[in-house]
Coordinates of C-alpha atoms in Angstrom, one line a residue:
M1 CA -8.3 -70.3 136.8
P2 CA -4.5 -70.0 137.0
D3 CA -4.4 -72.5 140.0
Q4 CA -6.8 -75.0 138.5
P5 CA -5.1 -78.4 138.3
E6 CA -4.8 -80.2 134.9
L7 CA -7.2 -83.1 134.4
P8 CA -5.5 -86.2 133.1
L9 CA -6.8 -87.5 129.8
P10 CA -5.5 -91.0 129.4
F11 CA -5.3 -92.5 125.9
P12 CA -7.4 -95.7 125.5
E13 CA -5.7 -99.1 125.4
L14 CA -4.2 -100.1 122.1
T15 CA -6.4 -102.0 119.7
G16 CA -5.9 -103.4 116.2
D17 CA -2.6 -102.6 114.5
Q18 CA -1.6 -99.5 116.6
P19 CA 2.2 -99.7 117.1
L20 CA 4.0 -99.7 120.4
L21 CA 5.4 -96.3 121.3
P22 CA 9.2 -96.1 121.7
A23 CA 10.6 -94.5 124.8
R24 CA 12.8 -92.3 122.6
M25 CA 9.7 -90.8 121.0
V26 CA 8.3 -89.9 124.4
N27 CA 11.6 -88.1 125.1
E28 CA 11.2 -86.2 121.8
Y29 CA 7.6 -85.3 122.7
Q30 CA 8.6 -83.9 126.0
Y31 CA 11.3 -81.9 124.3
C32 CA 9.2 -80.7 121.3
P33 CA 5.8 -82.2 120.3
R34 CA 6.4 -81.1 116.7
L35 CA 9.7 -83.0 116.5
A36 CA 8.1 -86.1 117.9
Y37 CA 5.2 -85.9 115.3
L38 CA 7.7 -85.4 112.4
E39 CA 9.7 -88.4 113.4
W40 CA 7.0 -90.8 114.7
V41 CA 4.0 -90.0 112.5
Q42 CA 5.6 -88.6 109.3
G43 CA 8.8 -90.7 109.4
E44 CA 11.2 -87.8 109.0
W45 CA 14.8 -88.2 110.0
A46 CA 18.1 -86.3 109.4
E47 CA 21.6 -86.8 110.7
S48 CA 23.5 -84.1 112.6
V49 CA 26.8 -83.9 114.4
D50 CA 25.0 -84.7 117.6
T51 CA 23.2 -87.8 116.3
V52 CA 26.4 -89.2 114.8
D53 CA 28.4 -88.5 117.9
G54 CA 25.7 -90.0 120.1
R55 CA 25.7 -93.2 118.1
Y56 CA 29.5 -93.4 118.3
R57 CA 29.4 -93.0 122.1
H58 CA 26.7 -95.7 122.3
R59 CA 28.8 -98.2 120.4
R60 CA 29.7 -100.2 123.5
V61 CA 26.3 -100.4 125.2
D62 CA 24.7 -101.1 121.8
K63 CA 26.3 -104.5 121.7
P64 CA 23.9 -106.9 123.4
S65 CA 25.4 -108.8 126.4
G66 CA 24.0 -110.5 129.4
D67 CA 20.4 -111.5 130.1
L68 CA 17.9 -110.2 132.5
P69 CA 17.2 -112.6 135.4
D70 CA 13.8 -113.8 136.4
P71 CA 12.8 -111.4 139.2
A72 CA 11.0 -114.2 141.0
D73 CA 13.9 -116.6 141.1
S74 CA 17.0 -114.4 141.2
P75 CA 18.6 -114.2 144.7
P76 CA 19.4 -110.7 146.1
M77 CA 22.9 -109.4 146.5
E78 CA 23.9 -110.8 143.1
L79 CA 24.2 -107.7 140.9
Q80 CA 23.7 -108.6 137.2
H81 CA 24.1 -106.4 134.1
A82 CA 22.4 -106.7 130.8
R83 CA 23.2 -104.4 127.8
S84 CA 21.1 -103.4 124.9
I85 CA 17.9 -105.0 126.1
T86 CA 14.6 -104.4 124.2
L87 CA 11.5 -104.9 126.3
S88 CA 7.9 -103.9 125.7
S89 CA 4.5 -103.8 127.4
N90 CA 1.3 -104.4 125.4
R91 CA -0.8 -103.1 128.3
L92 CA 1.1 -99.8 128.4
G93 CA 1.6 -99.8 124.6
L94 CA 5.3 -99.0 125.1
I95 CA 8.6 -100.4 123.9
A96 CA 12.2 -99.4 124.9
R97 CA 15.7 -100.4 124.0
M98 CA 17.6 -100.0 127.3
D99 CA 21.3 -99.3 127.3
V100 CA 22.0 -101.1 130.6
V101 CA 19.8 -102.7 133.2
E102 CA 21.3 -103.5 136.6
A103 CA 19.3 -106.2 138.4
D104 CA 19.8 -107.1 142.1
G105 CA 17.2 -109.8 142.8
A106 CA 13.8 -108.3 142.1
V107 CA 15.1 -104.8 142.0
A108 CA 16.1 -103.4 138.7
T109 CA 17.8 -100.1 137.7
P110 CA 17.7 -98.9 134.1
V111 CA 20.8 -96.9 133.1
D112 CA 20.5 -94.6 130.0
Y113 CA 23.7 -93.3 128.3
K114 CA 23.8 -89.7 127.1
R115 CA 26.5 -88.2 124.9
G116 CA 27.0 -84.8 126.6
K117 CA 27.9 -83.4 130.0
R118 CA 25.7 -83.5 133.1
P119 CA 23.5 -80.3 133.1
H120 CA 23.6 -78.3 136.3
V121 CA 19.9 -78.2 137.0
A122 CA 17.8 -78.9 140.1
R123 CA 17.0 -82.5 139.4
G124 CA 20.3 -83.3 137.8
A125 CA 18.8 -83.7 134.3
Y126 CA 16.3 -82.2 132.0
D127 CA 12.7 -83.5 131.9
P128 CA 12.9 -85.3 128.4
E129 CA 15.7 -87.5 129.6
R130 CA 14.0 -88.2 133.0
V131 CA 10.8 -89.1 131.2
Q132 CA 12.5 -91.5 128.8
L133 CA 14.2 -93.2 131.8
C134 CA 10.9 -93.4 133.6
V135 CA 9.3 -95.1 130.6
Q136 CA 12.0 -97.8 130.8
G137 CA 11.3 -98.2 134.5
M138 CA 7.5 -98.6 133.9
I139 CA 8.2 -101.3 131.3
L140 CA 10.5 -103.2 133.7
E141 CA 7.8 -103.1 136.4
E142 CA 5.4 -104.7 133.9
H143 CA 8.0 -107.5 133.7
G144 CA 7.8 -108.1 137.5
F145 CA 10.7 -106.0 138.7
E146 CA 10.7 -103.4 141.4
V147 CA 12.1 -100.1 139.9
P148 CA 12.2 -97.3 142.5
E149 CA 14.8 -95.3 140.5
G150 CA 17.1 -95.2 137.4
A151 CA 20.3 -93.5 136.4
L152 CA 21.6 -91.3 133.6
Y153 CA 25.2 -91.6 132.6
F154 CA 26.7 -88.6 130.8
A155 CA 29.6 -89.9 128.7
Q156 CA 31.4 -86.5 128.1
S157 CA 31.7 -85.6 131.8
K158 CA 31.7 -89.3 133.0
E159 CA 29.1 -88.6 135.6
R160 CA 26.2 -90.7 136.8
V161 CA 23.0 -89.0 137.9
R162 CA 20.4 -90.8 140.1
V163 CA 16.7 -90.3 139.0
E164 CA 14.0 -91.2 141.5
F165 CA 10.7 -92.4 140.0
D166 CA 8.5 -90.4 142.3
D167 CA 4.8 -89.7 141.7
D168 CA 5.5 -86.4 140.0
L169 CA 7.8 -87.9 137.4
R170 CA 5.4 -90.8 136.8
A171 CA 2.5 -88.4 136.2
L172 CA 4.7 -86.3 133.8
T173 CA 5.6 -89.5 131.9
R174 CA 2.0 -90.7 131.6
N175 CA 1.0 -87.2 130.4
A176 CA 3.7 -87.3 127.8
V177 CA 2.8 -90.8 126.6
D178 CA -0.9 -89.9 126.3
G179 CA -0.2 -86.5 124.7
L180 CA 1.9 -88.1 122.0
R181 CA -0.7 -90.8 121.3
H182 CA -3.4 -88.1 121.1
I183 CA -1.6 -85.9 118.5
A184 CA -0.7 -89.0 116.5
A185 CA -4.3 -90.2 116.4
G186 CA -5.5 -86.7 115.6
G187 CA -3.4 -86.4 112.5
Q188 CA -2.6 -82.7 113.0
I189 CA 1.0 -81.7 113.3
P190 CA 1.7 -79.4 116.3
P191 CA 2.7 -75.8 115.5
P192 CA 6.5 -75.0 115.5
L193 CA 8.2 -73.5 118.5
V194 CA 8.5 -69.7 118.3
D195 CA 12.0 -68.2 118.5
S196 CA 13.1 -71.2 120.6
P197 CA 16.8 -71.8 121.4
K198 CA 16.1 -75.5 120.8
C199 CA 15.7 -75.1 117.0
P200 CA 19.2 -74.2 115.7
R201 CA 20.8 -77.4 116.9
C202 CA 17.9 -79.7 116.1
S203 CA 18.8 -82.2 113.3
L204 CA 15.3 -81.7 111.7
V205 CA 15.4 -77.9 111.5
G206 CA 15.8 -78.0 107.7
I207 CA 12.7 -80.2 107.6
C208 CA 10.6 -78.6 110.3
L209 CA 11.3 -75.1 109.1
P210 CA 10.1 -73.5 112.3
D211 CA 11.1 -69.9 111.6
E212 CA 10.0 -70.0 108.0
V213 CA 6.6 -71.5 108.8
N214 CA 6.0 -69.0 111.6
F215 CA 7.0 -66.1 109.4
L216 CA 4.9 -67.1 106.4
A217 CA 1.9 -68.0 108.6
R218 CA 1.9 -65.0 110.9
M219 CA 4.4 -62.5 109.5
A220 CA 5.7 -62.1 113.1
L221 CA 9.4 -62.5 113.7
P222 CA 11.7 -62.6 110.6
P223 CA 13.5 -66.0 110.3
R224 CA 16.8 -66.2 112.1
P225 CA 19.9 -66.8 110.0
L226 CA 20.1 -70.5 110.9
A227 CA 23.0 -72.4 109.5
V228 CA 21.8 -74.2 106.4
P229 CA 23.6 -77.6 106.1
H230 CA 26.1 -77.9 103.3
D231 CA 26.1 -81.3 101.8
E232 CA 29.4 -82.3 100.3
A233 CA 27.9 -85.3 98.4
M234 CA 27.7 -84.9 94.6
P235 CA 26.0 -86.9 91.9
L236 CA 27.8 -89.6 90.0
Y237 CA 27.1 -89.4 86.2
V238 CA 27.9 -92.5 84.0
Q239 CA 27.3 -92.2 80.3
A240 CA 29.9 -94.4 78.6
R241 CA 28.2 -97.0 76.4
G242 CA 28.4 -100.4 77.9
A243 CA 29.8 -99.2 81.2
K244 CA 29.2 -101.2 84.4
V245 CA 28.8 -99.8 87.9
T246 CA 29.8 -102.2 90.8
K247 CA 30.2 -102.0 94.5
S248 CA 33.5 -102.6 96.3
G249 CA 33.5 -102.0 100.0
E250 CA 32.5 -98.4 100.6
T251 CA 33.1 -97.3 97.0
L252 CA 31.3 -97.5 93.6
E253 CA 33.5 -98.5 90.7
V254 CA 32.9 -97.7 87.1
H255 CA 34.2 -100.3 84.5
V256 CA 34.4 -99.8 80.8
E257 CA 35.4 -102.9 78.8
D258 CA 36.5 -104.6 82.0
Q259 CA 38.8 -101.7 82.9
K260 CA 38.2 -99.7 86.0
V261 CA 38.0 -96.0 84.9
A262 CA 36.5 -94.2 87.9
T263 CA 35.6 -94.6 91.6
A264 CA 33.3 -92.7 93.9
R265 CA 32.9 -93.1 97.7
L266 CA 29.4 -94.1 98.7
G267 CA 29.4 -91.6 101.5
E268 CA 30.2 -88.7 99.1
T269 CA 27.6 -89.7 96.5
S270 CA 24.2 -88.0 96.6
Q271 CA 22.7 -89.8 93.6
V272 CA 23.7 -92.0 90.6
V273 CA 22.7 -90.8 87.1
L274 CA 23.0 -93.5 84.4
Q275 CA 22.6 -92.4 80.8
G276 CA 22.1 -94.9 78.0
S277 CA 23.1 -98.6 78.1
V278 CA 24.8 -98.6 81.5
Y279 CA 24.7 -101.7 83.7
L280 CA 24.3 -101.4 87.5
T281 CA 25.0 -104.6 89.5
A282 CA 22.4 -105.9 92.0
P283 CA 24.8 -105.5 95.0
A284 CA 25.4 -101.9 94.1
L285 CA 21.7 -101.2 93.6
H286 CA 20.9 -102.9 97.0
E287 CA 23.4 -100.8 98.8
L288 CA 22.2 -97.6 97.1
M289 CA 18.6 -98.3 98.1
A290 CA 19.7 -99.1 101.7
R291 CA 21.5 -95.8 101.9
E292 CA 18.5 -93.9 100.3
I293 CA 20.7 -92.8 97.4
P294 CA 18.5 -92.5 94.3
V295 CA 19.4 -93.9 90.9
T296 CA 18.3 -91.8 87.9
W297 CA 17.9 -93.4 84.5
L298 CA 18.2 -91.3 81.3
S299 CA 18.0 -92.4 77.7
F300 CA 21.1 -92.2 75.5
G301 CA 19.7 -88.9 74.2
G302 CA 19.3 -87.5 77.7
W303 CA 15.5 -88.0 78.2
F304 CA 14.5 -88.5 81.8
L305 CA 13.1 -92.1 82.1
G306 CA 12.6 -92.3 85.9
H307 CA 14.5 -93.1 89.1
T308 CA 14.9 -96.0 91.5
V309 CA 14.6 -95.5 95.3
G310 CA 14.3 -97.8 98.2
L311 CA 11.0 -98.2 100.1
G312 CA 10.1 -94.5 99.6
H313 CA 9.2 -91.9 102.1
K314 CA 6.9 -92.9 105.0
N315 CA 5.1 -89.5 105.1
V316 CA 1.8 -90.5 103.7
E317 CA 0.2 -87.4 105.0
I318 CA 1.9 -85.3 102.4
R319 CA 0.7 -87.5 99.6
T320 CA -2.8 -87.5 101.0
A321 CA -2.8 -83.7 101.1
Q322 CA -1.3 -83.6 97.6
Y323 CA -4.1 -85.8 96.1
R324 CA -6.8 -83.9 97.9
A325 CA -5.6 -80.6 96.6
S326 CA -5.0 -81.9 93.1
F327 CA -8.8 -82.7 92.7
D328 CA -9.8 -79.2 93.9
D329 CA -10.0 -77.1 90.7
R330 CA -9.8 -73.8 92.6
H331 CA -6.7 -74.9 94.6
C332 CA -5.0 -76.1 91.4
L333 CA -5.7 -72.8 89.6
R334 CA -4.5 -70.7 92.6
L335 CA -1.2 -72.7 92.7
A336 CA -0.8 -72.6 88.9
R337 CA -1.3 -68.8 88.7
G338 CA 1.6 -68.4 91.1
I339 CA 3.8 -70.9 89.3
V340 CA 3.4 -69.3 85.9
A341 CA 3.7 -65.7 87.2
A342 CA 6.9 -66.6 89.0
K343 CA 8.3 -68.2 85.8
I344 CA 7.6 -65.1 83.8
R345 CA 9.2 -62.9 86.4
N346 CA 12.3 -65.0 86.6
A347 CA 12.6 -65.1 82.8
R348 CA 12.3 -61.3 82.7
T349 CA 15.0 -61.1 85.4
L350 CA 17.4 -63.4 83.4
L351 CA 16.9 -61.2 80.3
R352 CA 17.7 -58.1 82.3
R353 CA 20.9 -59.6 83.7
N354 CA 22.2 -61.0 80.5
W355 CA 21.0 -58.5 77.8
K356 CA 24.0 -57.7 75.7
R357 CA 22.9 -54.4 74.1
G358 CA 22.4 -51.9 76.9
E359 CA 19.2 -51.9 78.9
L360 CA 16.2 -54.2 78.2
P361 CA 13.8 -52.3 76.0
Q362 CA 10.9 -50.7 77.9
N363 CA 8.3 -52.0 75.6
L364 CA 9.5 -55.6 76.2
L365 CA 9.3 -55.0 80.0
D366 CA 5.7 -53.7 79.6
E367 CA 4.7 -56.8 77.6
F368 CA 6.1 -59.1 80.3
R369 CA 4.3 -57.0 83.0
R370 CA 1.0 -57.6 81.1
D371 CA 1.8 -61.3 80.9
I372 CA 2.3 -61.4 84.7
E373 CA -1.0 -59.6 85.3
Q374 CA -2.9 -61.9 83.0
A375 CA -1.4 -64.9 84.6
E376 CA -2.4 -63.7 88.1
R377 CA -6.0 -63.1 86.9
A378 CA -6.4 -66.2 84.6
A379 CA -9.9 -67.7 85.1
S380 CA -8.9 -71.3 84.0
L381 CA -5.9 -73.5 83.5
H382 CA -6.6 -73.4 79.7
T383 CA -6.4 -69.6 79.7
L384 CA -3.2 -69.8 81.8
L385 CA -1.6 -72.1 79.3
G386 CA -2.2 -69.5 76.6
V387 CA -0.7 -66.8 78.7
E388 CA 2.4 -68.9 79.5
G389 CA 2.8 -69.8 75.8
N390 CA 2.7 -66.1 74.7
A391 CA 5.3 -65.1 77.4
A392 CA 7.5 -68.1 76.5
A393 CA 7.4 -67.2 72.8
R394 CA 8.4 -63.6 73.6
Y395 CA 11.2 -64.8 75.9
F396 CA 12.7 -67.1 73.3
R397 CA 12.4 -64.6 70.5
N398 CA 14.9 -62.5 72.5
F399 CA 17.0 -65.4 73.9
R400 CA 19.7 -64.8 71.3
E401 CA 20.3 -61.3 72.9
M402 CA 21.8 -63.1 75.9
L403 CA 24.4 -65.0 73.9
G404 CA 27.6 -62.8 73.7
D405 CA 30.1 -62.8 70.8
A406 CA 33.3 -63.0 72.7
D407 CA 36.0 -64.8 70.6
G408 CA 33.4 -65.5 68.0
V409 CA 32.3 -68.6 70.0
S410 CA 28.6 -67.8 70.7
G411 CA 28.3 -66.3 67.3
S412 CA 28.4 -69.8 65.9
F413 CA 25.3 -70.7 67.9
D414 CA 22.3 -69.6 65.8
F415 CA 19.0 -69.5 67.6
E416 CA 15.6 -68.2 66.3
K417 CA 12.9 -70.0 68.3
R418 CA 12.4 -72.9 70.7
N419 CA 11.9 -76.3 69.0
R420 CA 12.2 -79.8 70.4
R421 CA 11.5 -83.5 69.7
P422 CA 13.9 -83.4 68.1
P423 CA 15.9 -80.2 68.7
A424 CA 17.0 -78.8 65.4
D425 CA 20.0 -76.7 66.4
P426 CA 22.7 -76.7 69.2
V427 CA 21.1 -74.2 71.4
N428 CA 17.8 -76.1 71.5
A429 CA 19.7 -79.3 72.1
L430 CA 21.3 -77.7 75.1
L431 CA 18.0 -76.4 76.4
S432 CA 16.3 -79.8 76.1
Y433 CA 19.1 -81.5 77.8
A434 CA 19.2 -78.9 80.6
Y435 CA 15.5 -79.2 81.2
S436 CA 15.9 -83.0 81.4
L437 CA 18.7 -82.6 84.0
L438 CA 16.6 -80.1 86.0
M439 CA 13.5 -82.3 86.0
R440 CA 15.7 -85.1 87.4
A441 CA 17.0 -82.9 90.2
V442 CA 13.4 -81.7 91.0
S443 CA 12.0 -85.2 90.9
V444 CA 14.7 -86.4 93.4
A445 CA 13.9 -83.5 95.7
L446 CA 10.2 -84.1 95.6
T447 CA 10.6 -87.9 96.2
A448 CA 12.9 -87.2 99.1
V449 CA 10.3 -85.0 100.8
G450 CA 7.5 -87.5 100.3
F451 CA 5.5 -86.4 97.2
D452 CA 4.2 -88.4 94.3
T453 CA 5.8 -86.7 91.3
Y454 CA 3.1 -87.9 88.9
R455 CA 0.2 -85.9 90.4
G456 CA 0.5 -82.2 89.7
F457 CA -1.6 -79.0 89.9
Y458 CA -0.8 -77.1 86.7
H459 CA 0.5 -79.9 84.5
Q460 CA -2.2 -82.5 84.4
P461 CA -1.3 -86.2 84.7
R462 CA -1.2 -87.8 81.3
Y463 CA 1.2 -90.2 79.4
G464 CA 2.9 -91.0 82.7
R465 CA 4.8 -87.7 82.8
P466 CA 6.0 -86.4 86.3
A467 CA 3.5 -83.5 86.4
L468 CA 4.4 -82.2 89.9
A469 CA 8.1 -82.1 88.9
L470 CA 7.2 -80.1 85.9
D471 CA 5.1 -77.7 88.1
L472 CA 7.9 -77.1 90.6
M473 CA 10.6 -76.7 88.0
E474 CA 8.8 -74.0 86.0
P475 CA 10.2 -70.9 88.0
F476 CA 13.6 -72.5 87.9
R477 CA 13.8 -73.1 84.2
P478 CA 15.3 -69.6 83.5
L479 CA 17.4 -69.4 86.7
V480 CA 19.0 -72.9 86.5
A481 CA 18.6 -74.5 83.1
D482 CA 18.7 -71.5 80.8
S483 CA 21.4 -69.8 82.8
A484 CA 23.5 -73.0 82.6
V485 CA 23.1 -73.0 78.8
I486 CA 24.0 -69.3 78.5
M487 CA 27.1 -69.7 80.7
A488 CA 28.3 -72.8 78.8
I489 CA 28.0 -71.0 75.5
N490 CA 29.4 -67.6 76.5
N491 CA 32.3 -69.2 78.5
G492 CA 33.2 -71.4 75.6
E493 CA 32.7 -74.6 77.7
V494 CA 30.6 -76.0 74.9
R495 CA 31.6 -75.4 71.3
P496 CA 29.9 -76.2 67.9
S497 CA 32.2 -79.2 67.5
D498 CA 30.5 -80.8 70.5
F499 CA 27.3 -81.5 68.5
L500 CA 26.2 -84.2 66.1
S501 CA 23.5 -83.6 63.4
V502 CA 21.7 -86.6 62.0
A503 CA 18.5 -86.5 60.0
G504 CA 17.6 -83.0 61.2
S505 CA 18.2 -83.9 64.9
V506 CA 21.0 -82.3 66.8
S507 CA 22.5 -83.8 70.0
L508 CA 25.6 -83.4 72.2
T509 CA 28.6 -85.7 71.9
G510 CA 29.9 -87.6 74.9
D511 CA 32.6 -85.0 75.7
G512 CA 30.2 -82.1 75.2
R513 CA 27.7 -83.7 77.6
K514 CA 30.4 -84.2 80.1
R515 CA 31.4 -80.5 80.1
F516 CA 27.8 -79.3 80.1
I517 CA 26.9 -81.6 83.0
A518 CA 29.8 -80.1 84.9
G519 CA 28.5 -76.6 84.2
F520 CA 25.0 -77.5 85.1
E521 CA 26.1 -79.1 88.5
R522 CA 28.2 -76.0 89.1
R523 CA 25.0 -73.9 88.7
L524 CA 23.1 -76.0 91.1
T525 CA 25.8 -75.6 93.8
Q526 CA 25.9 -71.8 93.4
E527 CA 24.8 -70.1 96.5
I528 CA 22.2 -67.3 96.6
T529 CA 20.5 -65.2 99.2
H530 CA 16.9 -66.2 99.7
P531 CA 14.7 -63.1 99.0
I532 CA 12.3 -63.9 101.8
F533 CA 14.3 -65.6 104.5
G534 CA 17.6 -63.8 104.1
Y535 CA 20.0 -66.7 104.5
R536 CA 22.3 -68.1 101.8
L537 CA 21.8 -71.5 100.3
S538 CA 22.6 -73.4 97.0
Y539 CA 20.1 -73.9 94.2
R540 CA 20.2 -77.6 95.0
R541 CA 19.2 -77.0 98.6
L542 CA 16.6 -74.5 97.4
L543 CA 14.8 -77.1 95.3
E544 CA 14.3 -79.2 98.5
L545 CA 13.3 -76.1 100.5
Q546 CA 10.6 -75.3 97.9
A547 CA 9.3 -78.8 98.0
R548 CA 9.1 -78.7 101.8
L549 CA 7.3 -75.3 101.7
L550 CA 4.8 -76.8 99.2
A551 CA 4.2 -79.6 101.7
R552 CA 3.7 -77.1 104.6
H553 CA 1.1 -75.3 102.4
L554 CA -0.8 -78.4 101.4
L555 CA -0.9 -79.5 105.1
G556 CA -2.5 -76.2 106.0
E557 CA 0.4 -74.7 108.0
I558 CA 1.0 -71.7 105.6
P559 CA -1.8 -70.0 103.7
E560 CA 0.0 -69.6 100.3
Y561 CA 2.8 -71.4 98.6
P562 CA 5.7 -68.9 98.2
N563 CA 7.2 -69.3 94.8
F564 CA 10.9 -68.4 94.5
I565 CA 11.3 -65.1 92.6
T566 CA 14.8 -63.8 92.3
R567 CA 15.6 -60.1 92.4

C-alpha cells in the first residue's frame, strides 16, 4: 500500500568487538548508502578539492580547547564553549567528534561547521547534515545534557542555521543508524546510484564507478563523461650504485658519495623505485609508509623483487572474493580465457599499427583470429597455455617488422625470437626490462585497490611470483611494454652503445636505463579514449580502473570482467 507506514527495524545492541559508528558515517549513509559502505566497511578513501577545502576551513575548530562542564553542577546563564570534543555512547553504539559544543548549565547545543554556503531549502539544511547533528545531540543526551536543538555554521556564507531535534528528525536519524549497521553486518555493498547528480563531485567516484558498474551490469544508460582525476605525482627512480635516499622536511633527497644529486617533493611523488644497492633511511621509509607511497625494489639487473607499503588496504572483502574465485576452476578458466584472448587481440592491433611494409598479411590475420577463437573455447588452463604460446611465438616471429630503419638506428637491433634469463640480444633485454617495469606498475595498482598480488587465476601461485599481477598485465604487454620498446628503438632514444654484453647476457647501461625509463613512463602517462566508457584517461589510471573493475566482478556487481581491448 502506498500509504502504509514504514516499520522500524532497530539494530540490536552492540556486542563483542563491534566498533562504534561515527556520526560522519551516518551522514554519508543518509547521503548515499554505497558511499558509507565503501568508506566504513571497505576502508576506501580519496581526497578531492572539497575534502581538502573542508579540512582547511576546519583548522580552527579542530584545535581542542575548553572542557564540557558537568551538567549536574554547572550553573545556568554561564555559557561555556568546548571545541573539538570527542564523545561516545556504548548504549547507542555511536561516537562523534563535535566541532563546538555550547553549554548553558544542563542545556547543550552542538554546532557543526560546514564548508559551503547555506542551502536555500525548507529546513535550512539538507537531511545528511541534520542527521549528523542529531547524532551529536543524542550522544550529548547520553552524557546528561538536555539537547533540544543544534546549529549548523556554513563557513562560506558565514550563516548559522538552527536545527530543532524534533520527533521526525530523531526518527530519521535512528533509521539511518540502524540502516548503516544492517548493511555493514550483511556484508553486501548497496548498488550504485543511477544517473545521480551527486556522483560527479563525489571524491570516491573513481573508486565507486557508479556509471561504469550500472552500464556493465544492466547495459542501461551509457557512462557520463565524468572528469577523471589527473594525478601530477610521478615515480622517483634511483639506480646509482651506493645511492642513499633521505628525508628532509617535505622532500626526498638522493645522495651519491655524500653529495646531494637530486630532490623530489613528497607531495609530487607517487612511488619510489630503487634499483640495485640503494640505501633508504628509516625516517624516509616511515614517512613514505605514512603517506601510502609504495617503495618498489628491483635487482641491479632490473628484476622486480617486491614493494613496501604501510599497513595495506583495509578492504578484506576484495581479498576474500579473490581467494574464493581462485579456488573455483571454472571461474579461473573463464577469467583466463578473456585475459589470453585480449592479449592476442592487442598484440594483433600493435602489429597492424606498426607494420612497416604495407598492410599486415591476411594469412597472419587469419592465424591470429584462429588463436583468439581457440583461446575463447579452451577447455582447460593447460590447453590455454598452449594457445597463448603459439600466438606469442607467431607474434615475436614478426616483431622485427615493427622496427623501422630510419637513420640506420633500428637496423642495428637484430631480433629473431624471444629469449630471456638471460636475454641474449638488446631487443630481448629491453623487453625483459619493460615487462619488469610493467609488473611493478600493475602490482602497485592491485595493492592500492586491495588485492593480494600473489593469488591469481591464470598464472598459478608458485615460487612466490605475483600471479595476479601477471594475469592483469597480459593484455597490456603489447600496448605498454612492447610499444615502449618499439618507440625507444625507432626514435633513437636507446642505441646499441647503451648495452653491455657479458658471458652471453645483454643488459642496459645506467644511462640507457635512464632514457628507457623516461620513455616507459611517458607511455604510461599517454591518454587514450576508453573503448567502452568513452572518456579519456592515461594508461597509468587505466591499470587502476581495470583492477577496480576486477574487484567489482569478483564481488558480484558485474557479471563479466571487461578486459581492455584497444581498437
